[in-house]
Each structure stands twice: as C-alpha cells, then as structure tokens.
CSV table of C-alpha atoms in Angstrom, one decimal:
chain,number,residue,atom,x,y,z
A,1,MET,CA,52.8,-28.8,-11.7
A,2,ALA,CA,49.8,-26.5,-10.2
A,3,PHE,CA,47.3,-28.2,-8.8
A,4,SER,CA,43.8,-27.4,-8.5
A,5,HIS,CA,41.8,-27.2,-5.1
A,6,ASP,CA,38.5,-29.3,-6.5
A,7,LYS,CA,40.2,-32.8,-6.8
A,8,ALA,CA,42.9,-34.6,-4.8
A,9,ILE,CA,46.6,-34.3,-5.6
A,10,TYR,CA,47.1,-38.1,-6.1
A,11,LEU,CA,44.1,-37.9,-8.9
A,12,GLN,CA,45.6,-35.0,-10.9
A,13,ILE,CA,48.6,-36.7,-10.8
A,14,ALA,CA,47.5,-40.1,-12.0
A,15,ASP,CA,45.2,-37.5,-14.6
A,16,ARG,CA,49.0,-36.1,-15.9
A,17,LEU,CA,50.5,-40.0,-16.5
A,18,ALA,CA,47.4,-41.1,-17.9
A,19,ASP,CA,47.5,-38.0,-20.3
A,20,GLU,CA,51.3,-38.8,-21.2
A,21,ILE,CA,50.1,-42.3,-21.8
A,22,LEU,CA,46.9,-40.8,-24.6
A,23,ALA,CA,49.8,-38.2,-26.1
A,24,GLY,CA,52.1,-41.1,-26.6
A,25,HIS,CA,54.8,-40.5,-24.6
A,26,TYR,CA,55.0,-43.9,-23.5
A,27,MET,CA,53.5,-46.7,-25.3
A,28,ALA,CA,52.1,-50.5,-24.0
A,29,ASN,CA,55.2,-52.3,-22.1
A,30,ASP,CA,57.4,-49.3,-21.8
A,31,ARG,CA,58.7,-48.3,-18.3
A,32,ILE,CA,57.4,-45.1,-16.9
A,33,PRO,CA,59.4,-43.2,-14.6
A,34,SER,CA,59.8,-44.6,-10.7
A,35,VAL,CA,57.3,-43.5,-8.2
A,36,ARG,CA,60.3,-41.2,-6.7
A,37,GLU,CA,61.2,-40.0,-10.0
A,38,TYR,CA,57.8,-38.8,-10.6
A,39,ALA,CA,57.4,-37.3,-7.4
A,40,VAL,CA,60.8,-35.6,-7.5
A,41,THR,CA,59.5,-34.3,-11.3
A,42,LEU,CA,56.0,-33.0,-10.1
A,43,GLU,CA,57.6,-31.7,-6.6
A,44,VAL,CA,55.3,-34.1,-4.6
A,45,ASN,CA,55.6,-36.5,-1.6
A,46,THR,CA,56.6,-39.8,-2.6
A,47,ASN,CA,53.2,-41.1,-1.1
A,48,THR,CA,51.3,-39.3,-2.7
A,49,ALA,CA,52.9,-40.9,-5.8
A,50,VAL,CA,52.7,-44.0,-5.0
A,51,LYS,CA,48.7,-43.4,-4.6
A,52,ALA,CA,48.3,-42.3,-8.1
A,53,TYR,CA,50.4,-45.4,-9.1
A,54,ASP,CA,48.2,-47.4,-7.3
A,55,GLU,CA,45.2,-45.8,-8.8
A,56,LEU,CA,46.6,-46.7,-12.4
A,57,ALA,CA,47.6,-49.9,-11.4
A,58,ARG,CA,44.0,-50.8,-10.0
A,59,ASP,CA,42.5,-49.5,-13.0
A,60,GLY,CA,44.7,-51.7,-15.2
A,61,ILE,CA,46.4,-49.1,-16.9
A,62,ILE,CA,49.9,-49.7,-15.7
A,63,TYR,CA,51.4,-52.5,-14.3
A,64,ASN,CA,54.1,-52.9,-11.9
A,65,LYS,CA,57.4,-55.7,-12.1
A,66,ARG,CA,59.0,-56.3,-8.9
A,67,GLY,CA,62.2,-55.1,-8.8
A,68,LEU,CA,62.3,-52.9,-12.1
A,69,GLY,CA,59.6,-50.8,-12.1
A,70,TYR,CA,55.8,-49.6,-13.4
A,71,PHE,CA,55.3,-50.4,-16.7
A,72,VAL,CA,52.2,-49.5,-19.2
A,73,ALA,CA,49.8,-52.5,-19.7
A,74,GLU,CA,48.8,-53.9,-23.1
A,75,GLY,CA,45.4,-51.9,-23.4
A,76,GLY,CA,46.2,-49.3,-21.1
A,77,ARG,CA,45.9,-46.4,-23.8
A,78,GLU,CA,42.9,-47.5,-25.2
A,79,LEU,CA,41.3,-47.9,-21.6
A,80,ILE,CA,42.2,-44.4,-20.5
A,81,PHE,CA,41.0,-43.6,-23.7
A,82,ARG,CA,37.6,-44.9,-23.0
A,83,GLN,CA,37.3,-44.1,-19.6
A,84,ARG,CA,37.8,-40.4,-20.9
A,85,ARG,CA,35.3,-40.2,-23.8
A,86,GLU,CA,32.6,-42.2,-21.6
A,87,ASP,CA,33.1,-39.5,-18.8
A,88,PHE,CA,33.3,-36.6,-21.3
A,89,LEU,CA,29.7,-38.0,-23.1
A,90,ARG,CA,28.1,-38.7,-19.8
A,91,LYS,CA,29.7,-35.5,-17.7
A,92,THR,CA,30.6,-33.2,-19.8
A,93,LEU,CA,28.5,-32.6,-22.6
A,94,PRO,CA,25.4,-32.4,-20.9
A,95,GLY,CA,26.6,-29.2,-19.1
A,96,VAL,CA,27.9,-28.0,-22.5
A,97,PHE,CA,24.5,-28.6,-24.1
A,98,ARG,CA,23.0,-26.7,-21.3
A,99,GLN,CA,25.2,-23.7,-21.7
A,100,MET,CA,24.6,-23.7,-25.7
A,101,GLN,CA,21.2,-23.5,-25.2
A,102,LEU,CA,20.8,-20.7,-22.8
A,103,LEU,CA,23.4,-18.6,-24.8
A,104,GLY,CA,21.3,-19.8,-28.2
A,105,LEU,CA,24.2,-21.4,-29.5
A,106,SER,CA,23.4,-23.8,-32.6
A,107,MET,CA,25.3,-26.8,-33.4
A,108,GLN,CA,26.2,-24.9,-36.8
A,109,ASP,CA,28.1,-22.2,-34.5
A,110,LEU,CA,29.9,-25.3,-32.7
A,111,GLU,CA,30.8,-26.6,-35.8
A,112,ARG,CA,32.3,-23.2,-37.0
A,113,GLN,CA,33.9,-22.5,-33.6
A,114,TYR,CA,35.6,-26.4,-33.5
A,115,ALA,CA,36.7,-25.5,-37.5
A,116,ALA,CA,38.2,-22.6,-36.9
A,117,MET,CA,40.4,-23.8,-33.9
A,118,THR,CA,41.3,-26.9,-35.8
A,119,GLU,CA,42.6,-25.3,-38.7
A,120,ASN,CA,44.8,-22.9,-36.7
A,121,LYS,CA,46.7,-26.0,-35.4
C-alpha cells in the first residue's frame, strides 16, 4: 500500500479496512485479518496496525473477541457509511461547489459528467 504524507499511516490503514468493509469483503460478525496478518500484508509495523484496529474498535466498527481476533460489529458497515457520507457533505462538497463556481460549471455539467462516468462501469 502506498501511503500519503498528509495523514497518519494508522488512519490510512483504518480507512483501507473500512473501505474493505464498505465494499462487502467483510460482513457483520465476519472475522477480519489479525493485526499481524494485516501488518505483514501492508508492510507496516505491527504497532501501527494495532493503532488502526484500536481506532476502528473505538468507533464501534469492529470488536475484539479475546483469543479469537477482531470481527466486524453489527451495524459497522452502516456506521462507516454514515460517517463517510457526513464527512463528504460537510468537508468535501463545499470545496467542489467552490471550484464549480470558479470554473463556471453548472449542476447540469456535473450531471452529464456523472452519467458518462457511471455508464462506462
């Protein structure tokens, strides 16, 4: 995994695991890779992966069964979805609207572009 410099690595790892949960790779009550397995896969220090798992557990997205590992919490996927949607609407979209205004783009331009992108998938 290529990490960016604008965000702590453990948060990027937590985001990646959350992306995998959102994509349906792991469902509610599914076991996720162990901290060590994930650290090896991503080629990071185990302590960094521990911090990522702790972050997701603190947010109620995953939970630990002592001796068995980490599992996706009931409602964990929905929680990620709500958090990401709120962040997008509150943090990302205002910047998009600002750029649209500066560049003279209309909602119709955006709709056409979106339609073109989604029909090619």
